[in-house]
Amino acid sequence: MTSLTAASPQEAIKNRTTKYDDLWGHPKPLWMLFMAEFWERFAFYGIRWALTLYIVAQFFNGDASGQTFASNTYGAYLALVYGSAIFGGYVADKIIGSQHSILIGALIMGAGLFLIMLPDQSFFMAGLATIIVGNGLFKPNISNLVGKIYEQNDSRRDRGFSIFYMGINAGAMISPIITQWLASTLTDTPMMDNYKAVFGAAGIGMLISYIWFYIGRKQLKGVGAIKKTPTRTKNLFYVILGAIASIGPVYILMAYAGAQVLAWLLFILFVGLAFMLIKGAKKDGKIARDRMFACLIMCAFNVIFFMFFEQAGSSFTFLAQNIVDRNITDVFEFKIAWFQSVNAVAILILAPLVSMIWLFMSNKKIEPSIPQKFALGLLGTGLGFLVLVYALENLLNSNNLIPLWPLAACYVLHTIGELCLSPIGLSMISKLVPASMAGLAFGGWFLSTAIGNNFSGILAGSISGETGMTVVSAVNGFSFSFWLLTGAGLFLFIISPLINKLMHGVK
């Protein structure tokens, strides 16, 4: 049998399985990781709704022609946020361990969030670049730790990742409500100035995440850490220096390369990573190699999913601002940021239900396989776009606006799709990949997300065009989204038996 837990000697990382006390049916450290991720996601989603609106307001004086630039910038930012995870995973696996990667990343992200408060486009882009570098060190490694606190064949692992995913979305639910309130009521200054309070609140959330993990990491009993030696101290210094130095190149990619150039760079990076992962897996035998192939195939479908799911921060935001009637009464308006909370609330409600459905189906031996769950996720996301197309073609009022319920319903359907795909994908990586390559493989998963996010910005930019989003452009863009997602979902259903063979019994 191929070993899936032994780490290579040069890593010197404590990847051994450690017995933890249970708390509420799961290893106790899960709840510490839950809250650290909660505050990091509070920061991330606290600015998600505001970025494109701020760019148009601050740098284009509110002109709708700035929507394309804002969407492309937002897509590139998200792409690099997730693409940087490949380097963060490698740094953790080979140099400083997951724990120190998370701590360094949290501080760098906090610095970037405070930097984007400065009302200058160059400083804004530099701030985004700083957030990207910090997130690369933070994001893949905290997910990796969740996988490490479970025994290899622990049946609770999928449910543990679903709980962890709820932590992500608890932060995502609260932060848009708080940051929208800050932007709307804190001052009487122009809206682009109020957005700075949004960015500052996110920075504070990131500092809380750092403190929470720093204090709580003792619960991990050394998992994800390396022994304190002069070599470790030197490596930490070099990693910090390298992280600071990398902000410049990331800034250049953000400010000058453009979304199309970035798409090619990310593709080349993913191909190179795929070769590295396959070469490394071959050392552990045919089964490990086949499982790695399965992971890479699923990453390709993850690209498709996030290309359309991440319209939430770009085209959906402009749709909510300009083509949705958000007036519930004469005096009460549904705020733009609250749509981001719809997704998070739906996850908090539906995640336990979906988890129970998987458990029930597992007990009945009819649970869908990992590829089939992914296919359901693609189809559910496509259905959300169909609802929007229907509304735009049939429910426009005299002001050329649609009701708010179709957009809210789209977010809920996308949430169902997300629950069938994202937490399952994280769990899939932790089950299929040798522990010695887990950080790098999680980086690969987030790199596929990055490619999808970059495409999402390109798609949103094409929907807005040169003059901003219109009803016609929205119908065309969302119809394309529905058909592509539906076709991809059906195709994945057809080939799922082939992928299952490559997984060699992993469910």
mmCIF file of N, CA, C and O in Angstrom, residues 27 72 92 97 147 170 179 181 191 218 271-272 277 302 348 394 420 423 434 457 473 501:
data_model
loop_
_atom_site.group_PDB
_atom_site.id
_atom_site.type_symbol
_atom_site.label_atom_id
_atom_site.label_comp_id
_atom_site.label_asym_id
_atom_site.label_seq_id
_atom_site.Cartn_x
_atom_site.Cartn_y
_atom_site.Cartn_z
ATOM 1 N N PRO A 27 -12.100 16.939 16.081
ATOM 2 C CA PRO A 27 -10.880 17.309 16.790
ATOM 3 C C PRO A 27 -10.923 18.767 17.240
ATOM 4 O O PRO A 27 -11.325 19.658 16.484
ATOM 5 N N ASN A 72 -11.981 43.858 -14.826
ATOM 6 C CA ASN A 72 -10.713 43.210 -15.162
ATOM 7 C C ASN A 72 -9.725 43.266 -13.994
ATOM 8 O O ASN A 72 -9.017 42.294 -13.716
ATOM 9 N N ALA A 92 5.503 26.556 2.690
ATOM 10 C CA ALA A 92 5.132 25.832 3.916
ATOM 11 C C ALA A 92 5.651 24.403 3.892
ATOM 12 O O ALA A 92 6.185 23.907 4.893
ATOM 13 N N GLY A 97 7.082 25.599 7.213
ATOM 14 C CA GLY A 97 5.923 24.976 7.838
ATOM 15 C C GLY A 97 4.664 25.818 7.716
ATOM 16 O O GLY A 97 4.714 27.039 7.500
ATOM 17 N N GLY A 147 -7.042 19.330 7.072
ATOM 18 C CA GLY A 147 -6.901 17.945 6.633
ATOM 19 C C GLY A 147 -5.977 17.147 7.534
ATOM 20 O O GLY A 147 -6.209 15.958 7.777
ATOM 21 N N ALA A 170 -19.463 32.299 7.698
ATOM 22 C CA ALA A 170 -19.929 33.125 8.813
ATOM 23 C C ALA A 170 -19.253 34.492 8.745
ATOM 24 O O ALA A 170 -19.894 35.541 8.916
ATOM 25 N N THR A 179 -19.569 46.357 6.982
ATOM 26 C CA THR A 179 -18.848 47.305 6.133
ATOM 27 C C THR A 179 -19.788 48.178 5.304
ATOM 28 O O THR A 179 -19.486 49.338 5.030
ATOM 29 N N TRP A 181 -22.688 49.203 6.411
ATOM 30 C CA TRP A 181 -23.113 50.202 7.394
ATOM 31 C C TRP A 181 -22.053 51.284 7.555
ATOM 32 O O TRP A 181 -22.357 52.475 7.593
ATOM 33 N N MET A 191 -19.023 58.920 -1.264
ATOM 34 C CA MET A 191 -18.997 57.477 -1.076
ATOM 35 C C MET A 191 -17.588 56.905 -1.233
ATOM 36 O O MET A 191 -17.210 55.983 -0.503
ATOM 37 N N LYS A 218 -1.145 26.357 19.788
ATOM 38 C CA LYS A 218 -0.674 25.323 20.704
ATOM 39 C C LYS A 218 -1.552 24.071 20.630
ATOM 40 O O LYS A 218 -1.094 22.966 20.881
ATOM 41 N N VAL A 271 0.371 24.477 -15.927
ATOM 42 C CA VAL A 271 0.973 23.348 -16.650
ATOM 43 C C VAL A 271 2.268 22.906 -15.963
ATOM 44 O O VAL A 271 2.517 21.713 -15.757
ATOM 45 N N GLY A 272 3.088 23.877 -15.580
ATOM 46 C CA GLY A 272 4.325 23.551 -14.879
ATOM 47 C C GLY A 272 4.069 22.865 -13.551
ATOM 48 O O GLY A 272 4.732 21.874 -13.194
ATOM 49 N N LEU A 277 3.601 17.965 -9.903
ATOM 50 C CA LEU A 277 2.765 17.106 -9.074
ATOM 51 C C LEU A 277 2.759 15.666 -9.583
ATOM 52 O O LEU A 277 2.846 14.718 -8.795
ATOM 53 N N ASN A 302 -13.058 22.979 -11.907
ATOM 54 C CA ASN A 302 -13.082 24.060 -10.925
ATOM 55 C C ASN A 302 -12.862 25.414 -11.595
ATOM 56 O O ASN A 302 -13.446 26.423 -11.191
ATOM 57 N N LEU A 348 -24.744 28.953 5.502
ATOM 58 C CA LEU A 348 -24.913 28.598 6.909
ATOM 59 C C LEU A 348 -26.182 27.779 7.130
ATOM 60 O O LEU A 348 -26.233 26.903 7.996
ATOM 61 N N ASN A 394 -38.370 39.074 -18.927
ATOM 62 C CA ASN A 394 -39.813 39.048 -18.660
ATOM 63 C C ASN A 394 -40.285 39.913 -17.495
ATOM 64 O O ASN A 394 -41.492 40.169 -17.386
ATOM 65 N N CYS A 420 -21.768 21.863 -3.360
ATOM 66 C CA CYS A 420 -21.513 20.585 -4.032
ATOM 67 C C CYS A 420 -20.095 20.496 -4.574
ATOM 68 O O CYS A 420 -19.672 19.418 -5.002
ATOM 69 N N PRO A 423 -16.202 22.723 -0.860
ATOM 70 C CA PRO A 423 -15.705 21.943 0.279
ATOM 71 C C PRO A 423 -15.331 20.524 -0.116
ATOM 72 O O PRO A 423 -14.407 19.932 0.449
ATOM 73 N N PRO A 434 -0.460 12.643 -1.587
ATOM 74 C CA PRO A 434 0.487 12.303 -0.518
ATOM 75 C C PRO A 434 0.757 13.502 0.386
ATOM 76 O O PRO A 434 0.834 14.644 -0.085
ATOM 77 N N GLY A 457 -13.280 37.963 -14.483
ATOM 78 C CA GLY A 457 -13.124 39.389 -14.736
ATOM 79 C C GLY A 457 -13.201 39.725 -16.208
ATOM 80 O O GLY A 457 -13.792 40.743 -16.595
ATOM 81 N N SER A 473 -26.850 43.472 -22.827
ATOM 82 C CA SER A 473 -25.545 42.846 -22.617
ATOM 83 C C SER A 473 -25.602 41.830 -21.479
ATOM 84 O O SER A 473 -24.934 40.794 -21.520
ATOM 85 N N LYS A 501 -12.336 5.643 -11.491
ATOM 86 C CA LYS A 501 -11.317 4.600 -11.619
ATOM 87 C C LYS A 501 -9.936 5.148 -11.255
ATOM 88 O O LYS A 501 -9.125 4.458 -10.631
#
